Coordinates of C-alpha atoms in Angstrom, one line a residue:
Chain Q
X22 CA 0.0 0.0 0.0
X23 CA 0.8 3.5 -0.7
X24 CA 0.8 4.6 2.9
X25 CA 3.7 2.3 3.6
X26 CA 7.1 4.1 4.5
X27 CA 10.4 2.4 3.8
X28 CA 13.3 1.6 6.3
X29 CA 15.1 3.6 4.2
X30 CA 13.0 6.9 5.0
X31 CA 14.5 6.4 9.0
X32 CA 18.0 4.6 8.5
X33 CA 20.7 5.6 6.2
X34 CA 22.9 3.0 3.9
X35 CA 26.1 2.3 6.2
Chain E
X6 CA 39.4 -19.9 10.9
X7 CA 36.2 -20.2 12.1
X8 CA 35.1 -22.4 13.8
X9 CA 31.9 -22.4 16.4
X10 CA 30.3 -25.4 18.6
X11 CA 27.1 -25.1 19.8
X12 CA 25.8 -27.4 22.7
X13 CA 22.3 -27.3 22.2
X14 CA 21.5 -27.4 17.9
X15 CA 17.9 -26.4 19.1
X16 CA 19.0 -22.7 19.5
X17 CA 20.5 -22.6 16.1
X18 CA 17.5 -24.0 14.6
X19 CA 14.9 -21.6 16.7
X20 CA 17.1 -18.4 15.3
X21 CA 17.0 -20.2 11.9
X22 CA 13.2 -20.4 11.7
X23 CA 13.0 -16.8 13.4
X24 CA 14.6 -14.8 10.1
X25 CA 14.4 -17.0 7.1
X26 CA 10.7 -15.9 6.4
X27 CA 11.6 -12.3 6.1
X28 CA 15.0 -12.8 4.9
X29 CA 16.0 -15.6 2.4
X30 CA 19.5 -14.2 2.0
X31 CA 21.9 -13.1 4.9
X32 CA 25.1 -12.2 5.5
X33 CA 26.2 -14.0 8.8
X34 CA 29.4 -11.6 10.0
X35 CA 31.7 -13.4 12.4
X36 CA 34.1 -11.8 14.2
X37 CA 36.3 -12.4 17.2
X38 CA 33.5 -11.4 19.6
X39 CA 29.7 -12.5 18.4
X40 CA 28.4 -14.0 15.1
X41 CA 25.6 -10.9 13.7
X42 CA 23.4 -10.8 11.0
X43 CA 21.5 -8.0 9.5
X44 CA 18.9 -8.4 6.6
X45 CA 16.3 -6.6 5.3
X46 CA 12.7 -7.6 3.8
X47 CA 12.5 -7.8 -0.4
X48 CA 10.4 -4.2 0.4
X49 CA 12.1 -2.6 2.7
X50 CA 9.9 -2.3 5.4
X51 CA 11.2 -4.8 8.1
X52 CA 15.1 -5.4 9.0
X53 CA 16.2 -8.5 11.3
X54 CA 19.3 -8.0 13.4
X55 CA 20.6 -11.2 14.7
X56 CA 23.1 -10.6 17.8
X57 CA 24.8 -14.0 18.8
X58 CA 27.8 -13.7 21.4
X59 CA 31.2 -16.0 21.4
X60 CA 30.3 -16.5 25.2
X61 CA 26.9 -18.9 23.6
X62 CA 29.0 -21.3 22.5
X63 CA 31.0 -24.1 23.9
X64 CA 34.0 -23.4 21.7
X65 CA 34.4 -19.9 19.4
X66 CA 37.4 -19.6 17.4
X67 CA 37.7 -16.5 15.0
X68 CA 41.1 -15.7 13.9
X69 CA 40.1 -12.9 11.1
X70 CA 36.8 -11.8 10.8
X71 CA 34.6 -13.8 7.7
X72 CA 31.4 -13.2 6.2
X73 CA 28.8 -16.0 5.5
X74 CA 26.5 -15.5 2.5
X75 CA 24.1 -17.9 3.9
X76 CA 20.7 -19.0 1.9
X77 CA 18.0 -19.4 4.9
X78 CA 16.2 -22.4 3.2
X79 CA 19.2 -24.2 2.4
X80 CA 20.7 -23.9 5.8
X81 CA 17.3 -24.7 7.2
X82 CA 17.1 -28.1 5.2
X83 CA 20.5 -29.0 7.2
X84 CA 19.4 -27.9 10.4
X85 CA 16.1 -29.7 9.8
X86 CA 18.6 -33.0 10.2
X87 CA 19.6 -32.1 13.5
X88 CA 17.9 -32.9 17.2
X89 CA 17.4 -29.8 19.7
X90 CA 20.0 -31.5 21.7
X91 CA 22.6 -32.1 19.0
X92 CA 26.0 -30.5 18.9
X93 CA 26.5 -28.2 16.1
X94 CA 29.8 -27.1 14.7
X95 CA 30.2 -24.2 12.2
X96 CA 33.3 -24.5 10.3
X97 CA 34.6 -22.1 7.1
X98 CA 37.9 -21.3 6.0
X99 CA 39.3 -17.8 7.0
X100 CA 39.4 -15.3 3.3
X101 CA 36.8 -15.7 0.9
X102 CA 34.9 -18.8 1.5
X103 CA 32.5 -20.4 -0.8
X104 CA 31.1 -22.9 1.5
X105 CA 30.8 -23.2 5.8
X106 CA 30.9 -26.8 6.8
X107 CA 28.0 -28.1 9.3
X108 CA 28.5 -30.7 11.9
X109 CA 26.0 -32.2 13.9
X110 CA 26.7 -34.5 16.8
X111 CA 24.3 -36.9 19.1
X112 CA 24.6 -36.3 22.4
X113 CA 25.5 -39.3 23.1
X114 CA 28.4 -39.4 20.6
X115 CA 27.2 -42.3 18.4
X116 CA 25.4 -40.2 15.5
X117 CA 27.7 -37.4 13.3
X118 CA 26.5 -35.8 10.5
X119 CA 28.2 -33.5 8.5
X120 CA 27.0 -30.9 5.5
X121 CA 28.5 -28.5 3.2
X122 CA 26.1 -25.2 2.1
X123 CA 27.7 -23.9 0.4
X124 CA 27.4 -19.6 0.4
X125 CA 26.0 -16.9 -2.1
X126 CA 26.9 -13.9 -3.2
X127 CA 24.6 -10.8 -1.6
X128 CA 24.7 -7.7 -2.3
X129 CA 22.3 -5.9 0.1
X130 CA 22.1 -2.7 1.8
X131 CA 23.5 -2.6 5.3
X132 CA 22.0 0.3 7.2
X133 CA 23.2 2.4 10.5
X134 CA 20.9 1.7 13.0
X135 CA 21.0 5.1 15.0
X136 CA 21.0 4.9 19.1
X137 CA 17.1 6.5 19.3
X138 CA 15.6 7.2 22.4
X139 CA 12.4 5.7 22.6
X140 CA 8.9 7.3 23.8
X141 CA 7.6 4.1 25.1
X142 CA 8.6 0.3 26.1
X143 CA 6.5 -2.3 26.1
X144 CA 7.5 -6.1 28.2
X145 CA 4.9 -8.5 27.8
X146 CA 4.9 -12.3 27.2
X147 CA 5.9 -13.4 24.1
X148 CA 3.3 -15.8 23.8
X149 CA 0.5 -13.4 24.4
X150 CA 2.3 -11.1 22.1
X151 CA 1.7 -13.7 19.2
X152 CA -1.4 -13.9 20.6
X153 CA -2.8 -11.0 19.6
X154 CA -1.1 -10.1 16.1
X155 CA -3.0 -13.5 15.4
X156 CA -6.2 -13.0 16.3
X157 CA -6.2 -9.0 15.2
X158 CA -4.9 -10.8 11.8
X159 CA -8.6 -11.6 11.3
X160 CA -10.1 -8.6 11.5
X161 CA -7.7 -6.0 9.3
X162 CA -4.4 -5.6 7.3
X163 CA -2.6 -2.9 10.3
X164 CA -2.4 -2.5 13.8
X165 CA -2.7 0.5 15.8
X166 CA -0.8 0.8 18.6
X167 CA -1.6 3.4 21.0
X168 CA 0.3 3.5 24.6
X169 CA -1.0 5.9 27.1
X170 CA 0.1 6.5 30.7
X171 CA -0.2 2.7 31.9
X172 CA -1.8 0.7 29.0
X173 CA -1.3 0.0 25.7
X174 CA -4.2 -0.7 22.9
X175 CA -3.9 -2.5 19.9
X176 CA -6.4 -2.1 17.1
X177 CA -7.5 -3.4 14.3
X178 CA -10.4 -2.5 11.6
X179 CA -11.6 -3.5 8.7
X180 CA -15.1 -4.8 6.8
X181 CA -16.0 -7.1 10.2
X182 CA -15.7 -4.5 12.2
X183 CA -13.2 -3.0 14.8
X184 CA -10.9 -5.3 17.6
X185 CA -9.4 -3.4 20.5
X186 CA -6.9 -5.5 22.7
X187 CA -5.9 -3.4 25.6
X188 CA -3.1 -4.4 28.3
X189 CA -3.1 -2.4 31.6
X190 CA 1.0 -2.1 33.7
X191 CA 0.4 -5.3 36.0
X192 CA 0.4 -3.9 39.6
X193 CA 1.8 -6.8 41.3
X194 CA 4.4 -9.1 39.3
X195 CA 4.3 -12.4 40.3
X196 CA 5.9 -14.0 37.8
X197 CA 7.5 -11.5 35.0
X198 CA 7.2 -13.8 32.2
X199 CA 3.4 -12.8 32.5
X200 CA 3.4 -9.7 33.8
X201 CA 2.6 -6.0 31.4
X202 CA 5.5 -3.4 31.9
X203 CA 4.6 0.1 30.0
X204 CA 7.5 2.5 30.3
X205 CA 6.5 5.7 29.3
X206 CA 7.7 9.0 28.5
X207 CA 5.6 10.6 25.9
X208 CA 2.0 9.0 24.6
X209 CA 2.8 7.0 20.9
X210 CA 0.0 6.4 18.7
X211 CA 1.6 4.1 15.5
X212 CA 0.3 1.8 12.7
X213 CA 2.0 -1.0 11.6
X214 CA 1.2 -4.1 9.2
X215 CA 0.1 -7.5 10.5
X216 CA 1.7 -9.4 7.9
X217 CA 5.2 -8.4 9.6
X218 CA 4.4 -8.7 12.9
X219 CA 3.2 -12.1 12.7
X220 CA 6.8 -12.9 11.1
X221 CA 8.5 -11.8 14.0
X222 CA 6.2 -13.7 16.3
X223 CA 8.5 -16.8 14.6
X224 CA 11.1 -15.5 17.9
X225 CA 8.8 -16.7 20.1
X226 CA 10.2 -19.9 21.2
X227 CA 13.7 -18.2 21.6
X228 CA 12.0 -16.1 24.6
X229 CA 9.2 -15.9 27.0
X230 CA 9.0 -12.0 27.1
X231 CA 9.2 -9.6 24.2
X232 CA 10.2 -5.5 24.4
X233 CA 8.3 -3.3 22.2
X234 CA 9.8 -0.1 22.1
X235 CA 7.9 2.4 19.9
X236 CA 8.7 6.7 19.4
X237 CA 6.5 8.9 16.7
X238 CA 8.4 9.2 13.3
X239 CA 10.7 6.1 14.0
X240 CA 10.7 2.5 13.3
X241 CA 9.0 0.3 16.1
X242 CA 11.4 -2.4 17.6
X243 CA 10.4 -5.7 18.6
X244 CA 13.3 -7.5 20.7
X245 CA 13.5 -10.7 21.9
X246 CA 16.4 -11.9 23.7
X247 CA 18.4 -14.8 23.6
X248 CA 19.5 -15.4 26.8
X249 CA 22.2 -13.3 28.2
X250 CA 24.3 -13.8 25.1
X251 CA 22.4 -12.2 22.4
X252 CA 18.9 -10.9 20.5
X253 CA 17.1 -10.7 17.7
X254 CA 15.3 -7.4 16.9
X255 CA 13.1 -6.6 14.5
X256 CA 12.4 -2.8 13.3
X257 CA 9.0 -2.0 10.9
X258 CA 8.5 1.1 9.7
X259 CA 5.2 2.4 10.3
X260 CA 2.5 3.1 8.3
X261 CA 1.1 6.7 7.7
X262 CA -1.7 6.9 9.1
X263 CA -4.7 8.5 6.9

C-alpha cells in the first residue's frame, strides 16, 4: 500500500 | 578460521526459523566477539538484526573476521537433520569462502553428520541503525504477544498501537468491524514472564502491518518475554532476547496513518 514508509526513509545505507 | 560449537543445535534452529521468512539471503558476519546478521525484507519495510555472542557457545574460534552468505532455506534443510539437543559445529575457512561446513553430533556421541552449504553472493544494503531514544517500552509475554497479532490478523491488514500512561491498545479495523486489545501495567508481578510493563515518557499512537508482525512472532520460542519499544516518526522495535548472550530485533516502519 501506498501509505507504507520504507526503512530507508529512518536509516541511512552504512 | 572459524570455527563455532554449539551445545544445544535447538538454539540454532529456533534463530533459523525466526529470520528466514523475512530474509531468504543473509550475510552472517563473524568476528572475534559475536556471530551478527543483518537483513532486510524484499520491500524494505522490516530489517532482522541477529546478535549471537562468542560466550553462547561451547568453543568460538575467530582468527580474522569472515562473512557468511548464507541461503536461509538451504541452511534450514541442514538444520532440519539435527535434534534440539545435537552439537552443532560451524566451520569455514578464513578469506573468501564459498562454502561453511556443518556438523551435527548426538549427544551421546554415536550419531555425526556433516553438511557442506555452500554460500551466495549478496549484495544488500547494510543500514546504520542510529541509538534512538524511545517514547515508550512495552515487556509482555511473548506468547500473548503472538497472541494477539494472530487473532487481530482476522479482523484487518494494520495494527494501531496506542500507549497511554499505563496501557497499551492495539487495534485493528476493517469490513467485520473494529478489535481493541488493551493491556493495563500489571500492579503486582508475580511471575515477570506474565506480567505487562509500559514505560513511558511521551503517549505514541503508530500503525503497523500485520503481515510483519506475525513474522517476528516466529522469535517466540527463543524467549518468554518480548520488548516493544515504539517513538512517533521512527521505526518500532520488537526485541527478543536470547538469553544473556544475544537478540534478535526486528524494526518495521510504520504506516502513515490517513
Amino acid at each position: 500500500p501506498s501509505n507504507q514508509t520504507k526503512l530507508h526513509s529512518f536509516f541511512s545505507q552504512k | 578460521m572459524f570455527e563455532a560449537k554449539l551445545q544445544q543445535g535447538g538454539l540454532l534452529k529456533k534463530i533459523l526459523e525466526s529470520v528466514k521468512d523475512l530474509v531468504v539471503d543473509g550475510l552472517w558476519d563473524c568476528d572475534g566477539a559475536a556471530i551478527t546478521l543483518q537483513g532486510m525484507d524484499s520491500s524494505h519495510v522490516a530489517l532482522v538484526e541477529m546478535l549471537l555472542r562468542a560466550e553462547a557457545f561451547e568453543h568460538y574460534r575467530c582468527d580474522r573476521n569472515v562473512t557468511l552468505g548464507m541461503n536461509h532455506n538451504h541452511l534450514s534443510k541442514i538444520l532440519k537433520c539435527a535434534n534440539n539437543d545435537d552439537i552443532v559445529i560451524l566451520k569455514a575457512a578464513d578469506q573468501n569462502p564459498d562454502s561453511c561446513s556443518l556438523i551435527l553430533e548426538s549427544k551421546n556421541g554415536e550419531k555425526t553428520s556433516d553438511f557442506v552449504v555452500s554460500l551466495v553472493r549478496i549484495d544488500t544494503d547494510q543500514l546504520g541503525i542510529p541509538e534512538t531514544e524511545y517514547s515508550a517500552h512495552v515487556k509482555m509475554s511473548s506468547g500473548e504477544f503472538q497472541r494477539i497479532c494472530r487473532d487481530l490478523s482476522q479482523f484487518g491488514d494494520a495494527v494501531q498501537i496506542t500507549c497511554s500512561k499505563q496501557d497499551v491498545k492495539f487495534s485493528s479495523s476493517g469490513e467485520t468491524g473494529k478489535a481493541n486489545i488493551t493491556l493495563t501495567h500489571s500492579a503486582t508481578v508475580d511471575k515477570e514472564e506474565e506480567s505487562v510493563t509500559v514505560d513511558l515518557k511521551e503517549p505514541v499512537d503508530l500503525t503497523f502491518a500485520l503481515r510483519f508482525l506475525n513474522l517476528f512472532t516466529k522469535a517466540t520460542p527463543i524467549s518468554d518475554t518480548v520488548t516493544l519499544s515504539l517513538s512517533q516518526e521512527a521505526p518500532l522495535v520488537v526485541e527478543y532476547k536470547i538469553g544473556d548472550s544475544g537478540h534478535i530485533r526486528y524494526f518495521l516502519a510504520p504506516k502513515i496513518q490517513e
